[in-house]
PDB file of C-alpha atoms in Angstrom:
ATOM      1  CA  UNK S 126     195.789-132.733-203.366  1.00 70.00           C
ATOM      2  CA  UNK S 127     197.566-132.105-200.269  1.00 74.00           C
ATOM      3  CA  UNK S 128     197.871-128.651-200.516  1.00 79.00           C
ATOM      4  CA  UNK S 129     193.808-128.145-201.008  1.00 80.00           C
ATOM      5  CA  UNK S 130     193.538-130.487-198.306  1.00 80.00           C
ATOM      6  CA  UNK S 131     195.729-128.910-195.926  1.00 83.00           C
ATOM      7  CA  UNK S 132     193.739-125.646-196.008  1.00 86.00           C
ATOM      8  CA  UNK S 133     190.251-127.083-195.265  1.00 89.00           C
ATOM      9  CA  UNK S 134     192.321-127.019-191.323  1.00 89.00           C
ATOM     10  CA  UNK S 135     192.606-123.124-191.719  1.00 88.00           C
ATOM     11  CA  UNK S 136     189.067-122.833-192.490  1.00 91.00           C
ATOM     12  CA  UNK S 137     186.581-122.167-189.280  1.00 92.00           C
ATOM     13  CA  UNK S 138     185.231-125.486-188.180  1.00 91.00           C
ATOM     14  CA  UNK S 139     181.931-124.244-188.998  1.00 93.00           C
ATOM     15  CA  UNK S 140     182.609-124.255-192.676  1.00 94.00           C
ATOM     16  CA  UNK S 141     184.561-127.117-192.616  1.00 93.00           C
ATOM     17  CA  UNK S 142     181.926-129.722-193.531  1.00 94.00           C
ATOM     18  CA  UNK S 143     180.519-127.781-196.122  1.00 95.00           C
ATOM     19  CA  UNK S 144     184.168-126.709-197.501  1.00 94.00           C
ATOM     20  CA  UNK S 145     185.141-130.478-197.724  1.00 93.00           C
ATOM     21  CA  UNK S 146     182.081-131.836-198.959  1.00 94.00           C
ATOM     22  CA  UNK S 147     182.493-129.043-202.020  1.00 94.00           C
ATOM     23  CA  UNK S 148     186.006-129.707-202.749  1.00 93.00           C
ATOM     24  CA  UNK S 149     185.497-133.899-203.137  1.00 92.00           C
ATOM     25  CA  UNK S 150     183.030-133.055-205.703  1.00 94.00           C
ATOM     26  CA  UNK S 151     185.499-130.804-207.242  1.00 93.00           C
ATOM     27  CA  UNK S 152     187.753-133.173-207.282  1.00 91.00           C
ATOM     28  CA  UNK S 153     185.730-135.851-208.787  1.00 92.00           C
ATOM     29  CA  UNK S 154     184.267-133.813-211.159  1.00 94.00           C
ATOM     30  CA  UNK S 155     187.412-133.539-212.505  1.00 92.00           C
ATOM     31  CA  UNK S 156     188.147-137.129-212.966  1.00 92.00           C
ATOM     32  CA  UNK S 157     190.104-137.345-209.063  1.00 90.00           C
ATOM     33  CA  UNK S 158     187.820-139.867-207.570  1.00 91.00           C
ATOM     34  CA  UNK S 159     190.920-141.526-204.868  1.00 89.00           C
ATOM     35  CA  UNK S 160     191.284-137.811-204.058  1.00 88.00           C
ATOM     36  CA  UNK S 161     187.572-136.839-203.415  1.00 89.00           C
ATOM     37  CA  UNK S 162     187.361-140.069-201.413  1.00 90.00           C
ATOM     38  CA  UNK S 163     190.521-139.139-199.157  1.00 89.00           C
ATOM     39  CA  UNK S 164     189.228-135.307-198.843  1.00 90.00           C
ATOM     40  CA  UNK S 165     185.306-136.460-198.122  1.00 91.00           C
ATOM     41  CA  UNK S 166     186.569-139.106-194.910  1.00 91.00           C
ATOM     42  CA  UNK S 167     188.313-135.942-193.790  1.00 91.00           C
ATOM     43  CA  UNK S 168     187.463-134.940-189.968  1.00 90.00           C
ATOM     44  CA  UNK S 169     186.286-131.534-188.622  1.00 91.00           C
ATOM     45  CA  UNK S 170     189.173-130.149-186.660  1.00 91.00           C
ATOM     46  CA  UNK S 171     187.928-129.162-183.088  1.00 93.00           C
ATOM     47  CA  UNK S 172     188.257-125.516-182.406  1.00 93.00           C
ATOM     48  CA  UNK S 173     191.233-125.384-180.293  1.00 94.00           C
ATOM     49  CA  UNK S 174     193.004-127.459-183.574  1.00 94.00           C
ATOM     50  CA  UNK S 175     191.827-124.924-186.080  1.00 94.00           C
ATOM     51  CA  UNK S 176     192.936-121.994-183.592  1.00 94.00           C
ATOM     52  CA  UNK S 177     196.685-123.488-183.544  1.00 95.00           C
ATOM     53  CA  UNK S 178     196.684-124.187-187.815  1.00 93.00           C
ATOM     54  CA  UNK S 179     195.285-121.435-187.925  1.00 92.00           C
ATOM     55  CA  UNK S 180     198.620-118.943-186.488  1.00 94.00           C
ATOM     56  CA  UNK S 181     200.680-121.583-188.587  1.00 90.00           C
ATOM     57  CA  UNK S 182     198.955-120.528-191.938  1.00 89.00           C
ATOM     58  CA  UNK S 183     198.980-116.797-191.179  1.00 91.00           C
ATOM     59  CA  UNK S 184     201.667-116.184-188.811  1.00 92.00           C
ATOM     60  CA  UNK S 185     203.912-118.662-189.589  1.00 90.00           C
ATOM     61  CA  UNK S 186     207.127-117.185-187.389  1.00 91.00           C
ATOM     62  CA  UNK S 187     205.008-117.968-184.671  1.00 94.00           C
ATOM     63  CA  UNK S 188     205.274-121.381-185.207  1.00 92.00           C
ATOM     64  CA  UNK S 189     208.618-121.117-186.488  1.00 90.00           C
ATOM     65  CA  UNK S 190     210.009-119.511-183.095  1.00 91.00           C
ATOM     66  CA  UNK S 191     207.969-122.545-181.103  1.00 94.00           C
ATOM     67  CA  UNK S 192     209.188-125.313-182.934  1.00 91.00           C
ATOM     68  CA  UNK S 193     212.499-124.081-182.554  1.00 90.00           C
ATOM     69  CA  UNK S 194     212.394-123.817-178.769  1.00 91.00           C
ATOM     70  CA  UNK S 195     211.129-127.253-178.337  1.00 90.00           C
ATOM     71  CA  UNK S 196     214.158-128.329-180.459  1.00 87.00           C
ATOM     72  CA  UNK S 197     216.540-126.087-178.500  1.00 86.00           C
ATOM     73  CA  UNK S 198     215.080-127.284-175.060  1.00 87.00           C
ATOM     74  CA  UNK S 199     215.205-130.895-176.098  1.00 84.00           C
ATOM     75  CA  UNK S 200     219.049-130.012-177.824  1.00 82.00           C
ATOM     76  CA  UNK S 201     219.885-128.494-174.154  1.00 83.00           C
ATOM     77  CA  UNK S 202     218.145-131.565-171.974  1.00 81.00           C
ATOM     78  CA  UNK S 203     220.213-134.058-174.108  1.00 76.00           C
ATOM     79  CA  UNK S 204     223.626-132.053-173.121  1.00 77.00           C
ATOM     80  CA  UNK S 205     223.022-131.544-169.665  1.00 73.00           C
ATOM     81  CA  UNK S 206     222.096-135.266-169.203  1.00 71.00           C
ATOM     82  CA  UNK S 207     225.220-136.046-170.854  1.00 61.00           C
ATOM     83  CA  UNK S 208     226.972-133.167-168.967  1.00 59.00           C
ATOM     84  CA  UNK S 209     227.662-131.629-172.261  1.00 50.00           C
ATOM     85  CA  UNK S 210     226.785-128.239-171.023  1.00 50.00           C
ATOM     86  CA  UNK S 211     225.847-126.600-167.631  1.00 54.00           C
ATOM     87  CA  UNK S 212     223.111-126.416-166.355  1.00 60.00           C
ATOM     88  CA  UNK S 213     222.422-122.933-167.587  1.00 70.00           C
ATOM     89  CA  UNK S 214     222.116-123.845-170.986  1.00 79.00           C
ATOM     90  CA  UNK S 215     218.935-125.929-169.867  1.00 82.00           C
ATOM     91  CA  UNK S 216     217.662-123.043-168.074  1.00 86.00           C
ATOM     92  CA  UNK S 217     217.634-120.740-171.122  1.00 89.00           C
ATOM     93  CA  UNK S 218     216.264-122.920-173.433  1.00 88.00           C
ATOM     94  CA  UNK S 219     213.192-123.835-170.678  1.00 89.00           C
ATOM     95  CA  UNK S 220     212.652-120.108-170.452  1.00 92.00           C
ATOM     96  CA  UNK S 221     212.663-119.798-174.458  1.00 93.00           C
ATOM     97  CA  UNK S 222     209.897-122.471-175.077  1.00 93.00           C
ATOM     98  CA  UNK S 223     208.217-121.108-171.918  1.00 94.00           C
ATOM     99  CA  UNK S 224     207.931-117.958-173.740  1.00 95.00           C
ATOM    100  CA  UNK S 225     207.166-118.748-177.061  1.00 95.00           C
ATOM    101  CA  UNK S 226     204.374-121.228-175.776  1.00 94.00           C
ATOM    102  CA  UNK S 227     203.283-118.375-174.184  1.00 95.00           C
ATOM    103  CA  UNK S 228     203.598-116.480-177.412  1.00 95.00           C
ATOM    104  CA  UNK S 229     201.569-119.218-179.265  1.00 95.00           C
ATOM    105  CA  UNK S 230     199.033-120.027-177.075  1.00 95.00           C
ATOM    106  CA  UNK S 231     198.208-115.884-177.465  1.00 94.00           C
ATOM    107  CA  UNK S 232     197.746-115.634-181.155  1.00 94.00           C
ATOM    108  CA  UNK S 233     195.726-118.936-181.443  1.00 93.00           C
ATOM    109  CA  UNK S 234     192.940-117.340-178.351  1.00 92.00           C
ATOM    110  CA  UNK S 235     193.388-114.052-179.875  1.00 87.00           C
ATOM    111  CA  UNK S 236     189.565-112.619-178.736  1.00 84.00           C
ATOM    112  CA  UNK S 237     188.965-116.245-176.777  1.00 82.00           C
ATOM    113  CA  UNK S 238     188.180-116.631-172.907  1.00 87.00           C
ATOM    114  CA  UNK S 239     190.319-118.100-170.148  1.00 89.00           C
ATOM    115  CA  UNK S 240     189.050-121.471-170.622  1.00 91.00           C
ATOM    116  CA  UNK S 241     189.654-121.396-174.444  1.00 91.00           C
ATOM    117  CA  UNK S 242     193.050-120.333-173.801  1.00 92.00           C
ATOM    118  CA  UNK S 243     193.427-123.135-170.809  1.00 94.00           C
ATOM    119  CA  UNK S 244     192.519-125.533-173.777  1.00 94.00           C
ATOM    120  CA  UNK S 245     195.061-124.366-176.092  1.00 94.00           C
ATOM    121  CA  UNK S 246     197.412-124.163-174.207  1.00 94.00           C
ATOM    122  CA  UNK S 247     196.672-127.936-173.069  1.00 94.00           C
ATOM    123  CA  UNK S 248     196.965-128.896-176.738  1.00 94.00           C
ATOM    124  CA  UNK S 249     200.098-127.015-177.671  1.00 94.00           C
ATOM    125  CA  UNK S 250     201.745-128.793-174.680  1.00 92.00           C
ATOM    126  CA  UNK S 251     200.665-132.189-176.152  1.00 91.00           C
ATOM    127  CA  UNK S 252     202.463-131.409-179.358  1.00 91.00           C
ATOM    128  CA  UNK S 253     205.455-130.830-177.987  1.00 89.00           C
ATOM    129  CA  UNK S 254     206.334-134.631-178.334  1.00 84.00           C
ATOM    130  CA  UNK S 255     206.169-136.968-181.420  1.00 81.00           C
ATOM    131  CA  UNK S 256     204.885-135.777-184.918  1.00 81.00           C
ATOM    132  CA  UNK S 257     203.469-132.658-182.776  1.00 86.00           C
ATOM    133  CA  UNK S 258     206.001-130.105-184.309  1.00 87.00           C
ATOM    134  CA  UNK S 259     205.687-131.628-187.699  1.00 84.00           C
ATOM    135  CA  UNK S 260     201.725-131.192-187.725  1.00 87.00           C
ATOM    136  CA  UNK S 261     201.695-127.627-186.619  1.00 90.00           C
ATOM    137  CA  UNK S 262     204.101-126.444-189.392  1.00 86.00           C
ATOM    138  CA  UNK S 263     202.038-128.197-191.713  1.00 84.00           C
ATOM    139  CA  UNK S 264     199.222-126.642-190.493  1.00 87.00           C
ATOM    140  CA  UNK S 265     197.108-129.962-190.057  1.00 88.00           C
ATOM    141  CA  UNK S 266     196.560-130.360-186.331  1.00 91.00           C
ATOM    142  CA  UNK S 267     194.050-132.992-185.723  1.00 87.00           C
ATOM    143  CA  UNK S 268     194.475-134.924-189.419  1.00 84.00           C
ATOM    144  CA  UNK S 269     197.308-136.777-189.191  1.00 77.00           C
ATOM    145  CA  UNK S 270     196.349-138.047-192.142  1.00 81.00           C
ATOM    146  CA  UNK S 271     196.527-135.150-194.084  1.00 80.00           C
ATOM    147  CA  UNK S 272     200.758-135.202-193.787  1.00 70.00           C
ATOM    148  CA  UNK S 273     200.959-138.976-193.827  1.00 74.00           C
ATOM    149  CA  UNK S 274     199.313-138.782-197.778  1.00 70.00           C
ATOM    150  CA  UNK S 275     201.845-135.926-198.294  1.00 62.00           C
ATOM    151  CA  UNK S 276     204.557-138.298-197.464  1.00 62.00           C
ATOM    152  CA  UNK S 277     206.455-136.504-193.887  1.00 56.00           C
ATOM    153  CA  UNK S 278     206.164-139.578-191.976  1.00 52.00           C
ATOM    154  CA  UNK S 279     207.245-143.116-192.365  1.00 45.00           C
ATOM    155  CA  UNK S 280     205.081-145.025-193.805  1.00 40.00           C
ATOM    156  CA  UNK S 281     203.121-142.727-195.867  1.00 38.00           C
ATOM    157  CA  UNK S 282     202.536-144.370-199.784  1.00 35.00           C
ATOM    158  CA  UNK S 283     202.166-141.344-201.114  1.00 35.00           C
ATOM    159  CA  UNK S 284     205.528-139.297-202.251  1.00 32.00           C
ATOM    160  CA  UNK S 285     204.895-135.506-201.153  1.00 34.00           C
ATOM    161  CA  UNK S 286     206.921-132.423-201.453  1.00 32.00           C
ATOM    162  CA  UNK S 287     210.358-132.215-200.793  1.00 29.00           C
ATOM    163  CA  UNK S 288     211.389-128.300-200.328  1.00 30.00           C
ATOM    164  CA  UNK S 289     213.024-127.536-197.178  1.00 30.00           C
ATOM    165  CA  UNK S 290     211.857-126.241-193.984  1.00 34.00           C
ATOM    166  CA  UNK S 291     212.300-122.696-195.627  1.00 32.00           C
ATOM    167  CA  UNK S 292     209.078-123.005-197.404  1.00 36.00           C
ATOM    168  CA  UNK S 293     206.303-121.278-196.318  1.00 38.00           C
ATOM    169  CA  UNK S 294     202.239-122.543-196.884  1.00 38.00           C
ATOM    170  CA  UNK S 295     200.146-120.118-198.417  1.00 38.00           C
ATOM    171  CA  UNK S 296     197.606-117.917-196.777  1.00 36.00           C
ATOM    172  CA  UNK S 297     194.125-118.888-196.836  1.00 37.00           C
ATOM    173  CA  UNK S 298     192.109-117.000-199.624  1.00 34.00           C
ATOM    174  CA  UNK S 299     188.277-116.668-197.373  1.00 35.00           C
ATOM    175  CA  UNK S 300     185.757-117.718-199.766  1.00 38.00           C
ATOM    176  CA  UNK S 301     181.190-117.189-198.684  1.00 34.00           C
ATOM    177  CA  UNK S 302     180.046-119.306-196.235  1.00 35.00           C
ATOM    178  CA  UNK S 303     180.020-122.979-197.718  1.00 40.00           C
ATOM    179  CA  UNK S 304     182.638-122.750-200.797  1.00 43.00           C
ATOM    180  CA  UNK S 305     186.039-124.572-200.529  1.00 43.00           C
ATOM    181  CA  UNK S 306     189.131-122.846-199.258  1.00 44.00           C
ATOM    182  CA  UNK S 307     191.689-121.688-202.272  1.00 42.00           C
ATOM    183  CA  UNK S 308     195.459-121.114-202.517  1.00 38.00           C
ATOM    184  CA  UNK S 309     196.134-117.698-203.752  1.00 37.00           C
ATOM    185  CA  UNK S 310     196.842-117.659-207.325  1.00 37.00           C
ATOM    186  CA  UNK S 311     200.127-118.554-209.132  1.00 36.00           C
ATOM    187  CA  UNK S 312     202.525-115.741-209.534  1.00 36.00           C
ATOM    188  CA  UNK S 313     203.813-115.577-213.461  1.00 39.00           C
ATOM    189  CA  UNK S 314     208.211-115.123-213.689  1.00 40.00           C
ATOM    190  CA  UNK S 315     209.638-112.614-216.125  1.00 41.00           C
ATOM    191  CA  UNK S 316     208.912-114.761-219.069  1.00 41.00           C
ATOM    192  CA  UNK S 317     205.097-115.925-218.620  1.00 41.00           C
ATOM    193  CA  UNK S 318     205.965-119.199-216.957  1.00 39.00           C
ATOM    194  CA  UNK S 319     203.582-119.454-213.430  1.00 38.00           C
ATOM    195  CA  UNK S 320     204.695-121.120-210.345  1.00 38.00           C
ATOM    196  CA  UNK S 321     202.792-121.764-207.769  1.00 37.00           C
ATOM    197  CA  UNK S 322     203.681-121.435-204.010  1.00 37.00           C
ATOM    198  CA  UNK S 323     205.775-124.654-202.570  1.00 37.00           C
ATOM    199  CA  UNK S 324     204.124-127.534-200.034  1.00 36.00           C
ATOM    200  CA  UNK S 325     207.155-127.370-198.059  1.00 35.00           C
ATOM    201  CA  UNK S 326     208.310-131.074-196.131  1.00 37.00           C
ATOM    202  CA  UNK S 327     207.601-128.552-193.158  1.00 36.00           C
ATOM    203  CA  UNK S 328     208.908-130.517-189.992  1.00 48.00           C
ATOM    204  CA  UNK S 329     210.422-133.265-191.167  1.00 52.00           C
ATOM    205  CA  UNK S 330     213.872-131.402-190.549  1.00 53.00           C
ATOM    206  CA  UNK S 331     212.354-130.717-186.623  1.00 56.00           C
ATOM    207  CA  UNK S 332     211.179-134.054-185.853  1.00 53.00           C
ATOM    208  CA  UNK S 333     214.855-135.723-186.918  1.00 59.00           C
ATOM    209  CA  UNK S 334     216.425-133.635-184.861  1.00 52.00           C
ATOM    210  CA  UNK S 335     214.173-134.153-181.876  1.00 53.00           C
ATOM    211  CA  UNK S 336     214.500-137.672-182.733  1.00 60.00           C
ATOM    212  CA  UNK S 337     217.844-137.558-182.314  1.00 62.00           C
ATOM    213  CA  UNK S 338     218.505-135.841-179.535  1.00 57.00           C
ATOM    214  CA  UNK S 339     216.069-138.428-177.763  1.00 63.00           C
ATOM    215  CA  UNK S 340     218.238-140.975-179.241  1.00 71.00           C
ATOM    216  CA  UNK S 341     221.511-139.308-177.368  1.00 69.00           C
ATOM    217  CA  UNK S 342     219.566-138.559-173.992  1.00 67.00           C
ATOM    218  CA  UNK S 343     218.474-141.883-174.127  1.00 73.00           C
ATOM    219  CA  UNK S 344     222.112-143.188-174.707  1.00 78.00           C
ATOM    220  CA  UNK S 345     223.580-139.970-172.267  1.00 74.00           C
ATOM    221  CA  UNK S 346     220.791-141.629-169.642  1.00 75.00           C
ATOM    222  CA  UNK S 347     221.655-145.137-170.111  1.00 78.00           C
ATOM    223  CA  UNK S 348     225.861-144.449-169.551  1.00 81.00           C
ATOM    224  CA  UNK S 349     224.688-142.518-166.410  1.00 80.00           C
ATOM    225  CA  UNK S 350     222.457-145.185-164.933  1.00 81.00           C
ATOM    226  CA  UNK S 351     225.113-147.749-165.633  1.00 83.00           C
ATOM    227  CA  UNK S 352     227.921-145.178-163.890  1.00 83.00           C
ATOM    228  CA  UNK S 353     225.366-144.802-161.113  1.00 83.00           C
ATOM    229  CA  UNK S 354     225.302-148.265-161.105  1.00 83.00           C
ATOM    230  CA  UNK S 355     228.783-148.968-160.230  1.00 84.00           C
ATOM    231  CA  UNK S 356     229.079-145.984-157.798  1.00 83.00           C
ATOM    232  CA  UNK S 357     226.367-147.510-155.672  1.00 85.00           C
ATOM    233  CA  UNK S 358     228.425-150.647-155.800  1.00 85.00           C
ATOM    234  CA  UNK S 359     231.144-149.240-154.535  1.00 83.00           C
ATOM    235  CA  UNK S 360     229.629-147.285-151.676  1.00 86.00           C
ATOM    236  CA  UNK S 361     228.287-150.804-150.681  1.00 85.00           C
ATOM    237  CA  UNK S 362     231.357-152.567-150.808  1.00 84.00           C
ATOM    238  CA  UNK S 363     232.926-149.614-148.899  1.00 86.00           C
ATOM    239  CA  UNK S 364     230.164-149.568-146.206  1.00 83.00           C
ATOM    240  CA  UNK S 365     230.661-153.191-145.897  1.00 85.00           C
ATOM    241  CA  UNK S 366     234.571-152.634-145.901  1.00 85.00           C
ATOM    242  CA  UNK S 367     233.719-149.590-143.126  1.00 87.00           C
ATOM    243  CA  UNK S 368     231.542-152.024-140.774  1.00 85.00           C
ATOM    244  CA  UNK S 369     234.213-154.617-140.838  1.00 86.00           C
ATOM    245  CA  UNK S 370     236.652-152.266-139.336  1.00 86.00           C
ATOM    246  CA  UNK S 371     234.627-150.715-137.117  1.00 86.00           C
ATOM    247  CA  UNK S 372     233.703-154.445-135.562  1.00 86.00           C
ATOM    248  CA  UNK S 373     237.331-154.813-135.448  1.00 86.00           C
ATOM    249  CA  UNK S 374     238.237-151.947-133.512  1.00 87.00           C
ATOM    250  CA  UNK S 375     235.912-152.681-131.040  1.00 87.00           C
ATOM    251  CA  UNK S 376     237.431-155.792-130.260  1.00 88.00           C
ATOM    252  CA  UNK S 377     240.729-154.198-130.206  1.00 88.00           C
ATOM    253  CA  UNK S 378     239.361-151.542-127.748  1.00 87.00           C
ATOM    254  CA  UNK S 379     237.704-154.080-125.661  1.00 87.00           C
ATOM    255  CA  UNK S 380     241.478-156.293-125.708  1.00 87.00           C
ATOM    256  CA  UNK S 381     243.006-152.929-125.250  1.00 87.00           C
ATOM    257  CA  UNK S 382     240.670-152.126-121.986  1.00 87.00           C
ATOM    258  CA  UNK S 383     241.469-155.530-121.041  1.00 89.00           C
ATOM    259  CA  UNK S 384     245.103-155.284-121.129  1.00 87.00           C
ATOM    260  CA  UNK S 385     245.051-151.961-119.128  1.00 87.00           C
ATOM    261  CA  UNK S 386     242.976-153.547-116.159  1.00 87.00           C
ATOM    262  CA  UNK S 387     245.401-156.662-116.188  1.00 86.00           C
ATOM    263  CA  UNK S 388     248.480-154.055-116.397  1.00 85.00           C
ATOM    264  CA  UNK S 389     246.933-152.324-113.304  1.00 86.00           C
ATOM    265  CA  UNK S 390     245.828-155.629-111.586  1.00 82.00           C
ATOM    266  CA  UNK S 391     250.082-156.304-111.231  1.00 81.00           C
ATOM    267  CA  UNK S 392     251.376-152.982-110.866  1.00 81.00           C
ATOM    268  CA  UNK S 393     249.239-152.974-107.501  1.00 81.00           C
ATOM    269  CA  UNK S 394     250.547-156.480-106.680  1.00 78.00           C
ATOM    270  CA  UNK S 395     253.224-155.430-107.171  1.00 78.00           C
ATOM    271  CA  UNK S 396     253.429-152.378-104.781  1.00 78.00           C
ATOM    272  CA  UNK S 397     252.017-155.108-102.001  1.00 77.00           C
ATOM    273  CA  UNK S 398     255.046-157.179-102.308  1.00 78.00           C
ATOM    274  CA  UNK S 399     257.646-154.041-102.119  1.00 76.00           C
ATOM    275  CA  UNK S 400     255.516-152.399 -99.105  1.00 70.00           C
ATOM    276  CA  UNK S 401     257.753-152.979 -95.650  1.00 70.00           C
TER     277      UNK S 401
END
């Protein structure tokens, strides 16, 4: 079920209602009424949501190359907040997901206007955080609930597919205006036996690393606050320490000044007495 759901969000959003509508009474023709019931409360993507899934169903290393750079620029945050790495490391990875946004934000306005692309490129920046990397693989921007039934986040019921990131969804087969979207058909091995093309766990793999990476920035960040902590302490105590001393040699100067006037007040006595 997931992988006939997952590719009502490649098909135009024009289609979509009829496309859903016609595969839950597919499905419960054929005896899969919790399935048609899931598929039919299925939402119309907007068009900026199918225009991302669909560069993830048909150019895939699109995707691939973005969801890497966010995982390389988070990867390269973490280090230089823990002063893992230089600075430059940072830099590089920034300029990497700059690019391959850019890259992204391209394909998915491929013959769109300035203000679709403004749009896109609005959303891609929103998925940059969160499930965001793990939606876009799948290819379900804008259902959640599509990847939640397939079981990639916690607390999905369902148990989904468990091939690695490696696994690829397949294209979209176009079917006239109003029929349901189809995976293409299974390929038959040597011997006659047909397998059909794996629902990857796409993004699971991306979102624990992001996850922890956050986890170490947000440990690197805490250590550094807490040594920031103590320097500021210490610059106190030493400004206090500083102002101390600084009162005290002004009352040293001030006896010192004293001293010399007194000093001066008997050395011209003095020469009084010894005149003839």
């Amino acid at each position: 079920m997931f992988d006939e759901a997952r590719l009502l969000y490649a098909v135009p959003p024009t289609e979509f209602t009829a496309a859903r509508n016609q595969l839950a009474k597919t499905l419960k023709a054929a005896g899969r009424a919790d399935d048609a019931s899931f598929v039919a409360a299925l939402k119309r993507p907007k068009i900026t949501e199918w225009a991302v899934n669909r560069i993830a169903h048909e150019q895939p290393a699109v995707v691939d190359r973005w969801v890497a750079a966010v995982v390389g620029a988070n990867t390269a945050q973490a280090a230089a907040i823990g002063e893992a790495a230089g600075g430059g490391d940072f830099r590089k990875a920034a300029d990497e997901l700059k690019a391959a946004t850019t890259a992204l934000v391209d394909a998915a306005n491929e013959g769109g206007d300035d203000a679709h692309r403004y749009e896109i490129a609005d959303l891609v920046r929103g998925l940059m955080v969160g499930d965001g990397p793990d939606l876009l693989l799948a290819g379900v921007v804008g259902s959640r609930a599509v990847s939640e039934a397939a079981g990639f986040f916690p607390g999905a019921t369902t148990a989904g597919p468990t091939t690695s990131v490696a696994g690829r969804p397949p294209r979209v087969v176009p079917k006239p205006p109003g029929g349901p979207p189809t995976v293409p058909k299974e390929s038959t091995g040597s011997k006659g036996s047909t397998t059909s093309a794996p629902a990857p766990r796409v993004g699971v793999r991306a979102r624990e690393q992001l996850t922890a990476r956050s986890e170490r920035a947000q440990t690197d960040l805490a250590t550094a606050k807490a040594a920031a902590a103590d320097a500021q302490k210490l610059v106190d105590r030493t400004g206090r320490e500083l102002e101390r001393a600084q009162r005290d040699l002004h009352t040293r100067l001030a006896a010192l000044d004293t001293a010399k006037k007194r000093a001066a007040d008997l050395a011209a006595q003095l020469r009084e007495l010894s005149a003839p």
